[in-house]
Amino acid sequence: MNRKRIGQWILIVSLLFAMVLVAGCQSSGDQPASSSQVSESTDKNNSSTSDSGEGTEDSDSGETQGLDPLVIAQQEWEISAHASSFVADSEGHNNACARCHSPKNWTPTLEDIPESCQACKFELPTPPVFIQESDWLHISCIMCHQVDKKGVVQSEVEWLEIPVLEEYASIESHSELCLKCHNTENVPEHGLVVVDSGHADMQCTECHSPHDTTTTCMNGDCHSDVLSDTDQILGHDNDHKDVSCAACHDNAGWDVGPDPETGIWTTFSPWSHEVMIGEADSILQSGTIPFSSHDIGLEVNCERCHYSGNPWELTENVEIP
Ligand code: HEC
Ligand code: HEC
Ligand code: HEC
Ligand code: HEC
Ligand code: HEC
Ligand code: HEC
């Protein structure tokens, strides 16, 4: 996961660089966003044609690219986890996974259809057990935005409630939209997002970009002074450079420890049961998976890690002024 993130950052940086270059050369190419066109095709090398059957056509908007919010959204999305969401379970099944990982590919059963639509008279095909990776549409623009007849993605945010009927539902908040899929309470091997304590009133999109989905605690106006030269707080120091903010500031009492994959200290989502990730010898002893807690508070207990007999051989008694 960390490798993926480093990759994402490299891509973001190079994209920004490319955008600066393009902006420099084409500053006369400004046009209103709505006149430009972005394909929802999942083919990463091809942003103006589509084989996904959504009626996308070519247009002559090429020279407006670079500053167009649609193009920026497209570029950000392409490097996100939402654009590479193909999965299959150990038996090689993935129609059930597609419900969240590629809802446009998902073939629901009648019980899966919202009650409001139970009375609809339409035939549902028998769900396939496996959808080919080449057919997978990922979490594309159409899940969160309507697309007009010309294939232009509208900037209003909506939710494609019933993909088979192309029926959209309005949403009250951005968090409601994200939680359509990030409510993984009953999905084993998945982490759980519960935004609480210090950030309880915040929307997902106040921290995460909806398109590249990345964030840090120090972005924008948030906590940019933390870890600076003027920051004298115990724990905000070089000793803890491999400890994530959430590992110290988690308020939910989740287990903490180093992520077996990255070595960075993090929290472990308590929801999953015995899970196996990768090889059989990497079964996680605690029965939980590394996942950033979103229940973040001010109070930090040094003894959470520095207790006597701790398994990591950290100093047992640390100075607490
Ligand atoms: C209820 C929605 C939902 C369903 C159903 C679902 N997933 Fe997920 N999946 C997610 C979300 C949201 C994430 C993002 C990270 C997280 O919450 O753990 C994710 C992440 C993952 C990841 C980790 C990807 C990464 O890069 O870290 C894997 C692997 C995965 N899912 C496999 C599956 C498989 C296999 C199935 C079907 C058996 C499935 N998921 C069904 C919502 C779902
Ligand atoms: C998971 C849901 C989701 C997906 C997928 C998604 N968007 Fe968005 N999009 C949003 C949200 C939420 C906002 C509102 C952001 C805000 O107001 O802070 C938004 C805003 C926008 C805007 C308005 C300008 C801006 O950037 O704020 C444009 C244009 C846009 N999206 C285009 C796209 C395109 C093109 C794609 C596909 C490449 C896409 N979006 C995919 C959720 C999504
Ligand atoms: C259609 C379902 C869906 C919606 C809606 C959705 N997500 Fe996701 N999201 C996923 C899945 C599935 C993954 C995991 C993809 C993978 O790696 O296989 C994911 C991955 C992520 C990740 C990366 C997790 C990681 O392990 O690095 C973040 C962050 C994220 N989403 C945030 C958001 C935000 C913020 C919103 C709302 C603007 C949102 N998502 C809306 C399904 C969704
Ligand atoms: C080793 C544990 C530890 C880590 C890691 C840590 N903190 Fe803290 N943090 C503390 C302690 C202890 C306090 C003081 C709490 C108090 O005032 O009771 C604190 C206080 C804070 C405060 C409130 C004081 C202020 O400066 O405004 C903020 C905000 C904060 N931390 C943000 C962060 C962020 C962001 C990160 C990640 C970059 C982080 N912390 C990482 C231990 C930690
Ligand atoms: C106060 C800011 C904040 C809010 C609000 C927030 N997040 Fe996050 N989220 C973070 C930070 C910081 C990380 C860790 C990022 C990293 O390590 O790269 C994170 C990580 C994640 C991850 C990846 C977790 C992992 O360890 O793999 C997912 C998925 C996610 N957030 C989804 C959401 C969703 C969905 C919402 C809204 C319900 C949300 N977030 C609200 C700050 C926030
Ligand atoms: C989430 C776990 C965690 C919490 C909470 C935590 N630490 Fe640490 N601490 C660590 C880790 C990991 C190291 C690095 C150990 C190493 O590099 O070998 C460390 C190192 C230290 C060291 C250097 C000595 C040593 O053992 O390597 C001191 C001193 C220290 N911590 C003090 C504190 C204080 C004071 C607090 C409370 C404000 C605190 N720690 C909270 C995990 C934590």
Coordinates of C-alpha atoms and ligand atoms in Angstrom, one line a residue:
M1 CA 0.0 0.0 0.0
N2 CA 2.9 2.3 0.8
R3 CA 4.6 1.6 -2.4
K4 CA 1.4 2.5 -4.2
R5 CA 1.2 5.7 -2.3
I6 CA 4.8 6.6 -3.1
G7 CA 3.9 5.9 -6.7
Q8 CA 0.9 8.1 -6.4
W9 CA 3.0 11.0 -5.1
I10 CA 5.5 10.7 -7.9
L11 CA 2.7 10.8 -10.3
I12 CA 1.1 13.8 -8.7
V13 CA 4.3 15.7 -8.7
S14 CA 5.0 14.9 -12.3
L15 CA 1.4 15.7 -13.2
L16 CA 1.7 19.1 -11.5
F17 CA 4.9 19.7 -13.3
A18 CA 3.3 18.8 -16.6
M19 CA 0.3 21.0 -15.8
V20 CA 2.6 24.0 -15.1
L21 CA 4.3 23.4 -18.4
V22 CA 1.0 23.1 -20.3
A23 CA -0.4 26.2 -18.5
G24 CA 2.6 28.2 -19.5
C25 CA 2.2 27.2 -23.2
Q26 CA -1.5 27.5 -23.5
S27 CA -2.7 30.2 -21.2
S28 CA -5.0 31.5 -24.0
G29 CA -6.9 28.2 -24.1
D30 CA -9.2 29.0 -21.2
Q31 CA -12.8 27.9 -21.7
P32 CA -15.7 27.2 -19.4
A33 CA -15.5 23.7 -17.9
S34 CA -18.8 22.6 -19.4
S35 CA -17.7 23.1 -22.9
S36 CA -15.0 20.5 -22.6
Q37 CA -15.4 16.8 -22.6
V38 CA -13.9 14.0 -20.5
S39 CA -14.4 10.5 -21.3
E40 CA -15.3 8.1 -18.6
S41 CA -13.4 5.4 -20.3
T42 CA -11.2 3.4 -17.9
D43 CA -8.6 3.1 -20.6
K44 CA -5.8 5.1 -19.0
N45 CA -4.0 6.0 -22.2
N46 CA -7.1 7.3 -23.9
S47 CA -9.1 10.1 -22.4
S48 CA -11.3 11.0 -25.4
T49 CA -12.7 7.9 -26.7
S50 CA -14.7 5.3 -24.9
D51 CA -15.6 1.7 -25.4
S52 CA -17.7 1.5 -22.3
G53 CA -20.9 2.0 -24.1
E54 CA -21.8 5.3 -22.4
G55 CA -22.3 7.3 -25.6
T56 CA -19.0 9.2 -25.3
E57 CA -17.9 10.9 -28.5
D58 CA -14.7 12.5 -29.6
S59 CA -14.7 16.3 -29.6
D60 CA -12.2 19.0 -30.6
S61 CA -11.5 20.1 -27.0
G62 CA -7.9 19.0 -27.1
E63 CA -6.4 22.5 -26.9
T64 CA -8.3 23.5 -23.8
Q65 CA -6.8 20.7 -21.7
G66 CA -4.5 21.6 -18.9
L67 CA -6.5 24.1 -16.8
D68 CA -9.9 22.5 -17.3
P69 CA -11.4 21.2 -13.9
L70 CA -12.7 18.2 -15.8
V71 CA -9.3 17.3 -17.1
I72 CA -7.7 17.9 -13.7
A73 CA -10.4 15.7 -12.1
Q74 CA -9.7 13.0 -14.7
Q75 CA -6.0 13.1 -14.2
E76 CA -6.3 12.9 -10.4
W77 CA -8.8 10.1 -10.6
E78 CA -6.6 8.0 -12.9
I79 CA -3.9 7.7 -10.2
S80 CA -6.3 6.9 -7.4
A81 CA -7.3 3.6 -5.9
H82 CA -10.7 4.3 -7.4
A83 CA -9.3 3.8 -10.8
S84 CA -7.6 0.5 -10.1
S85 CA -10.2 -1.3 -8.0
F86 CA -10.2 -4.7 -9.6
V87 CA -10.4 -7.6 -7.0
A88 CA -11.4 -11.2 -6.8
D89 CA -11.8 -13.5 -3.8
S90 CA -9.8 -16.6 -3.2
E91 CA -12.3 -18.6 -5.2
G92 CA -12.0 -16.3 -8.1
H93 CA -15.4 -14.8 -7.6
N94 CA -16.0 -11.1 -7.8
N95 CA -19.6 -10.1 -8.8
A96 CA -20.4 -9.5 -5.1
C97 CA -17.2 -7.4 -4.7
A98 CA -18.2 -5.3 -7.7
R99 CA -21.1 -3.9 -5.7
C100 CA -18.5 -1.5 -4.2
H101 CA -15.4 -2.1 -6.4
S102 CA -17.1 -1.5 -9.7
P103 CA -20.8 -0.9 -9.2
K104 CA -21.4 -0.4 -12.9
N105 CA -20.4 -4.0 -13.5
W106 CA -22.4 -5.4 -10.6
T107 CA -25.3 -7.7 -11.4
P108 CA -27.6 -7.6 -8.4
T109 CA -30.2 -10.1 -7.5
L110 CA -33.7 -9.0 -6.9
E111 CA -33.1 -8.9 -3.1
D112 CA -30.2 -6.5 -3.6
I113 CA -32.4 -3.9 -5.4
P114 CA -33.6 -1.1 -3.1
E115 CA -37.2 -1.6 -1.8
S116 CA -38.3 1.5 -3.6
C117 CA -37.7 -0.4 -6.8
Q118 CA -38.9 -3.9 -5.9
A119 CA -42.1 -3.3 -7.9
C120 CA -40.2 -2.2 -11.0
K121 CA -40.9 -4.6 -13.8
F122 CA -37.6 -5.6 -15.3
E123 CA -35.7 -8.7 -15.9
L124 CA -32.4 -9.3 -14.1
P125 CA -29.8 -11.5 -15.7
T126 CA -28.3 -14.3 -13.6
P127 CA -25.3 -12.8 -11.8
P128 CA -22.0 -14.0 -13.2
V129 CA -19.5 -15.3 -10.7
F130 CA -16.5 -13.6 -12.3
I131 CA -16.1 -10.4 -14.3
Q132 CA -13.0 -10.2 -16.4
E133 CA -10.4 -7.5 -15.5
S134 CA -10.7 -6.1 -19.0
D135 CA -14.4 -5.5 -18.5
W136 CA -14.0 -3.9 -15.1
L137 CA -15.1 -0.3 -15.0
H138 CA -13.7 0.6 -11.6
I139 CA -15.2 3.5 -9.7
S140 CA -15.6 5.9 -12.6
C141 CA -17.0 9.4 -12.9
I142 CA -20.5 8.1 -13.6
M143 CA -20.8 6.8 -10.0
C144 CA -20.7 10.3 -8.6
H145 CA -21.7 12.5 -11.5
Q146 CA -24.3 12.4 -14.2
V147 CA -22.9 12.4 -17.7
D148 CA -24.8 14.2 -20.5
K149 CA -25.6 12.8 -23.9
K150 CA -22.4 14.2 -25.3
G151 CA -20.4 12.3 -22.7
V152 CA -19.6 15.5 -20.6
V153 CA -19.3 14.8 -16.9
Q154 CA -21.5 17.2 -15.0
S155 CA -19.9 18.8 -11.9
E156 CA -22.9 18.3 -9.6
V157 CA -22.4 15.4 -7.3
E158 CA -25.0 12.6 -7.3
W159 CA -25.0 8.9 -6.6
L160 CA -25.8 6.3 -9.3
E161 CA -28.1 4.4 -7.0
I162 CA -29.3 1.7 -9.5
P163 CA -26.7 1.3 -12.2
V164 CA -28.7 -1.2 -14.3
L165 CA -31.4 1.5 -14.6
E166 CA -29.1 4.4 -14.7
E167 CA -31.1 5.9 -11.9
Y168 CA -29.4 8.6 -9.8
A169 CA -30.2 9.7 -6.2
S170 CA -29.4 13.0 -4.6
I171 CA -27.1 13.0 -1.6
E172 CA -27.2 15.2 1.5
S173 CA -23.5 15.4 2.0
H174 CA -20.2 14.3 0.6
S175 CA -19.7 11.9 3.5
E176 CA -23.0 10.2 2.6
L177 CA -21.7 9.6 -0.9
C178 CA -18.4 8.1 0.3
L179 CA -20.1 6.0 2.9
K180 CA -22.2 4.3 0.2
C181 CA -19.1 2.1 -0.2
H182 CA -16.9 2.8 2.7
N183 CA -19.3 1.2 5.1
T184 CA -17.4 -2.0 5.2
E185 CA -18.6 -3.2 8.6
N186 CA -19.6 -6.6 7.4
V187 CA -16.9 -7.1 4.8
P188 CA -14.0 -9.2 6.3
E189 CA -10.5 -8.0 5.6
H190 CA -11.7 -4.5 5.3
G191 CA -10.9 -1.5 7.5
L192 CA -13.5 0.6 9.1
V193 CA -13.8 4.4 8.8
V194 CA -15.5 6.0 11.9
V195 CA -14.9 9.7 11.9
D196 CA -15.3 10.8 15.5
S197 CA -13.9 13.0 18.4
G198 CA -11.9 16.0 17.2
H199 CA -13.0 15.6 13.6
A200 CA -16.6 14.3 14.2
D201 CA -18.2 17.1 12.2
M202 CA -15.9 17.0 9.2
Q203 CA -16.8 15.7 5.8
C204 CA -14.6 13.1 4.1
T205 CA -13.8 15.6 1.4
E206 CA -12.6 18.3 3.8
C207 CA -9.5 16.1 4.2
H208 CA -9.6 13.8 1.1
S209 CA -9.6 14.9 -2.5
P210 CA -12.6 13.1 -4.0
H211 CA -10.6 12.4 -7.1
D212 CA -7.1 11.3 -6.1
T213 CA -8.4 10.4 -2.6
T214 CA -5.1 11.3 -0.9
T215 CA -4.6 13.4 2.2
T216 CA -2.2 14.2 5.0
C217 CA -2.7 15.7 8.5
M218 CA -0.5 18.6 7.5
N219 CA -2.2 19.6 4.2
G220 CA -3.6 23.1 3.6
D221 CA -4.4 25.0 6.8
C222 CA -4.5 21.9 8.9
H223 CA -1.7 21.3 11.4
S224 CA 1.0 22.7 9.2
D225 CA 2.9 23.9 12.3
V226 CA 3.1 20.3 13.7
L227 CA 6.6 18.9 13.5
S228 CA 8.0 22.4 12.7
D229 CA 10.9 24.0 14.6
T230 CA 8.6 25.8 16.9
D231 CA 6.6 22.7 17.8
Q232 CA 7.8 21.7 21.3
I233 CA 5.3 18.9 21.9
L234 CA 6.5 15.6 23.4
G235 CA 6.2 12.9 20.8
H236 CA 6.4 15.4 17.9
D237 CA 10.0 14.5 17.5
N238 CA 12.5 12.5 15.6
D239 CA 12.1 9.5 17.9
H240 CA 8.6 9.1 16.5
K241 CA 9.2 9.8 12.9
D242 CA 7.9 6.2 12.1
V243 CA 4.8 6.7 14.2
S244 CA 1.7 7.9 12.4
C245 CA -0.4 10.7 13.9
A246 CA -3.3 8.3 14.3
A247 CA -1.2 5.7 16.3
C248 CA -0.8 8.3 19.1
H249 CA -4.0 10.3 18.7
D250 CA -6.5 7.5 18.2
N251 CA -9.3 7.9 20.6
A252 CA -11.1 4.6 20.0
G253 CA -8.6 2.4 21.8
W254 CA -7.7 0.4 18.7
D255 CA -4.6 -1.8 18.8
V256 CA -1.4 -0.1 17.7
G257 CA 1.8 -1.4 16.3
P258 CA 4.0 -1.3 13.2
D259 CA 2.3 -2.1 9.9
P260 CA 3.9 -5.4 8.9
E261 CA 4.2 -4.2 5.3
T262 CA 5.7 -0.7 5.8
G263 CA 7.1 -0.7 9.3
I264 CA 5.2 2.5 10.0
W265 CA 3.3 2.5 13.3
T266 CA -0.4 2.6 12.8
T267 CA -3.7 1.6 14.3
F268 CA -5.4 -1.8 13.5
S269 CA -9.1 -1.8 12.6
P270 CA -10.8 -4.1 15.1
W271 CA -13.6 -5.2 12.9
S272 CA -12.1 -8.1 10.9
H273 CA -11.8 -11.5 12.4
E274 CA -9.0 -13.8 11.8
V275 CA -7.7 -12.5 8.5
M276 CA -5.0 -13.8 6.2
I277 CA -3.2 -11.4 3.9
G278 CA -0.9 -12.8 1.3
E279 CA 1.0 -15.9 2.4
A280 CA -0.1 -18.1 5.2
D281 CA 2.8 -17.1 7.3
S282 CA 1.7 -13.5 7.4
I283 CA -1.5 -14.2 9.4
L284 CA -1.8 -11.2 11.7
Q285 CA -1.7 -12.3 15.3
S286 CA -4.1 -9.7 16.6
G287 CA -6.8 -10.7 14.1
T288 CA -7.0 -7.1 12.9
I289 CA -5.7 -5.2 9.9
P290 CA -3.6 -2.1 9.7
F291 CA -6.0 0.8 9.0
S292 CA -5.8 4.5 10.0
S293 CA -8.2 5.3 12.8
H294 CA -10.5 8.3 12.1
D295 CA -11.4 8.7 15.7
I296 CA -8.8 11.3 16.6
G297 CA -8.5 13.2 19.9
L298 CA -6.0 15.4 21.7
E299 CA -5.3 13.1 24.6
V300 CA -2.2 10.9 24.1
N301 CA -1.1 8.2 26.5
C302 CA 2.6 7.4 26.3
E303 CA 2.0 4.1 28.1
R304 CA -0.1 2.9 25.2
C305 CA 3.2 1.8 23.7
H306 CA 5.8 2.4 26.4
Y307 CA 4.4 -0.1 29.0
S308 CA 6.4 -2.6 30.9
G309 CA 6.9 -5.8 29.0
N310 CA 5.9 -4.3 25.7
P311 CA 6.6 -6.7 22.8
W312 CA 8.5 -4.1 20.8
E313 CA 11.2 -3.5 23.4
L314 CA 10.5 0.2 23.6
T315 CA 11.7 2.1 26.6
E316 CA 9.3 1.1 29.3
N317 CA 9.2 4.3 31.3
V318 CA 9.3 7.5 29.4
E319 CA 9.4 10.9 31.0
I320 CA 5.9 12.4 31.3
P321 CA 6.2 16.0 32.6
Ligands
HEC1 C1 -19.4 -2.8 1.1 C2 -18.5 -2.4 0.0 C3 -17.4 -3.4 -0.4 C4 -17.5 -4.7 -0.8 C5 -18.8 -5.5 -0.9 C6 -16.2 -5.2 -1.0 N1 -15.3 -4.2 -0.8 FE1 -13.2 -4.4 -0.9 N2 -13.0 -2.4 -0.4 C7 -14.0 -1.6 -0.1 C8 -13.5 -0.3 0.3 C9 -14.3 0.9 0.7 C10 -12.1 -0.4 0.3 C11 -11.0 0.6 0.7 C12 -10.2 0.2 1.9 C13 -10.9 -0.4 3.1 O1 -11.9 0.1 3.6 O2 -10.4 -1.4 3.6 C14 -11.8 -1.8 -0.1 C15 -10.5 -2.4 -0.2 C16 -10.3 -3.7 -0.6 C17 -8.9 -4.2 -0.8 C18 -7.6 -3.5 -0.4 C19 -7.1 -2.7 -1.6 C20 -5.9 -2.0 -1.2 O3 -5.3 -1.4 -2.2 O4 -5.6 -1.9 -0.1 C21 -9.1 -5.5 -1.2 C22 -8.0 -6.5 -1.5 C23 -10.5 -5.8 -1.3 N3 -11.2 -4.6 -1.0 C24 -11.0 -6.9 -1.7 C25 -12.4 -7.2 -1.8 C26 -13.0 -8.5 -2.3 C27 -12.2 -9.7 -2.7 C28 -14.3 -8.3 -2.2 C29 -15.4 -9.4 -2.5 C30 -15.3 -10.6 -1.8 C31 -14.6 -7.0 -1.7 N4 -13.4 -6.3 -1.5 C32 -15.9 -6.5 -1.4 C33 -15.4 -1.8 -0.2 C34 -15.9 -3.1 -0.5
HEC2 C1 -16.3 8.9 -5.5 C2 -17.1 9.9 -6.1 C3 -16.5 10.7 -7.3 C4 -15.9 10.2 -8.5 C5 -15.7 8.8 -8.8 C6 -15.7 11.4 -9.3 N1 -16.0 12.5 -8.6 FE1 -15.9 14.4 -9.4 N2 -16.5 15.2 -7.5 C7 -16.8 14.4 -6.5 C8 -17.1 15.3 -5.3 C9 -17.5 14.8 -4.0 C10 -16.9 16.6 -5.8 C11 -17.1 17.9 -5.1 C12 -15.8 18.4 -4.5 C13 -16.0 19.6 -3.7 O1 -17.0 20.4 -3.9 O2 -15.2 19.8 -2.8 C14 -16.6 16.5 -7.2 C15 -16.3 17.6 -8.1 C16 -16.1 17.5 -9.4 C17 -16.0 18.6 -10.3 C18 -16.2 20.1 -9.9 C19 -14.8 20.7 -9.9 C20 -14.0 20.2 -8.8 O3 -12.9 19.6 -9.1 O4 -14.3 20.4 -7.6 C21 -15.7 18.1 -11.5 C22 -15.4 18.9 -12.8 C23 -15.6 16.6 -11.4 N3 -15.9 16.3 -10.1 C24 -15.3 15.8 -12.4 C25 -15.1 14.4 -12.3 C26 -14.6 13.5 -13.3 C27 -14.2 14.0 -14.7 C28 -14.5 12.3 -12.8 C29 -14.0 11.0 -13.4 C30 -12.7 11.1 -13.9 C31 -15.0 12.4 -11.4 N4 -15.3 13.7 -11.1 C32 -15.1 11.3 -10.5 C33 -16.9 13.0 -6.4 C34 -16.5 12.2 -7.4
HEC3 C1 -18.5 3.1 -5.5 C2 -17.9 2.9 -4.2 C3 -17.0 4.0 -3.6 C4 -17.3 5.3 -3.3 C5 -18.6 6.0 -3.6 C6 -16.2 5.9 -2.7 N1 -15.2 4.9 -2.6 FE1 -13.3 5.2 -1.9 N2 -12.8 3.3 -2.4 C7 -13.7 2.3 -2.8 C8 -13.0 1.1 -3.0 C9 -13.6 -0.2 -3.5 C10 -11.6 1.3 -2.7 C11 -10.5 0.3 -2.8 C12 -10.0 0.2 -4.2 C13 -8.8 -0.8 -4.3 O1 -7.7 -0.4 -3.9 O2 -9.1 -1.9 -4.7 C14 -11.6 2.7 -2.3 C15 -10.4 3.4 -1.9 C16 -10.4 4.6 -1.3 C17 -9.2 5.2 -0.6 C18 -7.8 4.6 -0.5 C19 -7.8 3.6 0.6 C20 -6.4 3.0 0.7 O3 -6.4 1.8 1.1 O4 -5.4 3.6 0.3 C21 -9.6 6.4 -0.1 C22 -8.8 7.3 0.7 C23 -11.0 6.6 -0.5 N3 -11.4 5.5 -1.2 C24 -11.8 7.7 -0.1 C25 -13.0 8.0 -0.7 C26 -13.7 9.2 -0.5 C27 -13.2 10.4 0.2 C28 -14.9 9.1 -1.1 C29 -16.0 10.1 -1.3 C30 -15.7 11.3 -2.0 C31 -15.0 7.7 -1.7 N4 -13.8 7.1 -1.4 C32 -16.1 7.2 -2.4 C33 -15.0 2.5 -3.1 C34 -15.7 3.7 -3.1
HEC4 C1 4.4 9.9 19.8 C2 3.0 10.4 19.9 C3 2.5 11.5 19.0 C4 2.6 11.5 17.6 C5 3.2 10.4 16.7 C6 1.9 12.7 17.2 N1 1.5 13.4 18.3 FE1 0.4 15.1 18.2 N2 0.5 15.2 20.3 C7 1.1 14.3 21.1 C8 1.0 14.8 22.5 C9 1.5 14.0 23.7 C10 0.3 16.0 22.4 C11 0.0 16.9 23.6 C12 -1.4 16.5 24.0 C13 -2.0 17.4 25.1 O1 -1.9 18.6 25.0 O2 -2.5 16.8 26.1 C14 0.0 16.3 21.0 C15 -0.7 17.4 20.6 C16 -1.1 17.6 19.3 C17 -1.9 18.7 18.8 C18 -2.4 19.8 19.7 C19 -1.3 20.8 20.0 C20 -1.0 21.7 18.9 O3 0.2 21.7 18.5 O4 -1.9 22.4 18.4 C21 -2.0 18.5 17.5 C22 -2.8 19.5 16.5 C23 -1.3 17.3 17.1 N3 -0.7 16.8 18.2 C24 -1.2 16.9 15.8 C25 -0.4 15.8 15.4 C26 -0.2 15.4 14.0 C27 -0.8 16.1 12.8 C28 0.6 14.4 14.1 C29 1.3 13.6 12.9 C30 2.1 14.4 12.0 C31 0.9 14.1 15.4 N4 0.2 15.0 16.2 C32 1.7 13.0 15.9 C33 1.7 13.1 20.7 C34 1.9 12.7 19.4
HEC5 C1 -9.8 15.0 9.6 C2 -9.4 14.5 8.3 C3 -10.1 13.3 7.7 C4 -11.4 13.0 7.5 C5 -12.6 13.9 8.0 C6 -11.5 11.8 6.9 N1 -10.3 11.2 6.7 FE1 -9.8 9.4 5.8 N2 -7.9 9.7 6.3 C7 -7.3 10.8 6.8 C8 -5.9 10.6 7.0 C9 -4.9 11.6 7.6 C10 -5.6 9.3 6.5 C11 -4.2 8.6 6.5 C12 -3.6 8.9 5.1 C13 -2.4 8.2 4.9 O1 -1.8 7.5 5.7 O2 -1.9 8.4 3.7 C14 -6.9 8.8 6.1 C15 -7.0 7.5 5.5 C16 -8.2 7.0 5.0 C17 -8.3 5.7 4.3 C18 -7.2 4.7 4.2 C19 -7.0 4.0 5.5 C20 -5.9 3.0 5.6 O3 -5.2 3.0 6.6 O4 -5.7 2.2 4.6 C21 -9.6 5.6 3.9 C22 -10.2 4.4 3.2 C23 -10.3 6.8 4.3 N3 -9.4 7.6 4.9 C24 -11.6 7.1 4.0 C25 -12.3 8.2 4.6 C26 -13.7 8.4 4.5 C27 -14.7 7.5 3.7 C28 -14.1 9.5 5.2 C29 -15.4 10.1 5.5 C30 -16.4 9.2 6.1 C31 -12.8 10.0 5.7 N4 -11.8 9.2 5.3 C32 -12.7 11.2 6.5 C33 -8.0 11.9 7.2 C34 -9.3 12.1 7.2
HEC6 C1 1.9 4.6 19.2 C2 3.1 4.2 20.0 C3 3.9 5.2 20.8 C4 3.4 6.1 21.7 C5 1.9 6.4 22.1 C6 4.5 6.8 22.2 N1 5.7 6.3 21.7 FE1 7.6 6.9 22.2 N2 8.3 5.6 20.8 C7 7.5 4.8 19.9 C8 8.4 4.2 19.0 C9 8.0 3.2 17.8 C10 9.7 4.7 19.2 C11 10.9 4.4 18.4 C12 11.7 3.2 18.9 C13 12.9 3.0 18.1 O1 13.2 3.8 17.2 O2 13.6 2.0 18.3 C14 9.6 5.5 20.4 C15 10.7 6.1 21.0 C16 10.6 6.9 22.1 C17 11.7 7.5 22.8 C18 13.2 7.2 22.5 C19 13.7 6.0 23.4 C20 13.3 4.7 22.8 O3 12.6 3.9 23.4 O4 13.7 4.5 21.6 C21 11.3 8.3 23.8 C22 12.0 9.0 24.9 C23 9.8 8.2 23.7 N3 9.5 7.4 22.7 C24 9.0 8.9 24.5 C25 7.6 8.9 24.4 C26 6.7 9.8 25.1 C27 7.1 10.8 26.2 C28 5.4 9.5 24.7 C29 4.1 10.2 25.1 C30 4.1 11.6 24.8 C31 5.5 8.5 23.7 N4 6.8 8.2 23.5 C32 4.4 7.9 23.1 C33 6.2 4.6 20.0 C34 5.3 5.3 20.8

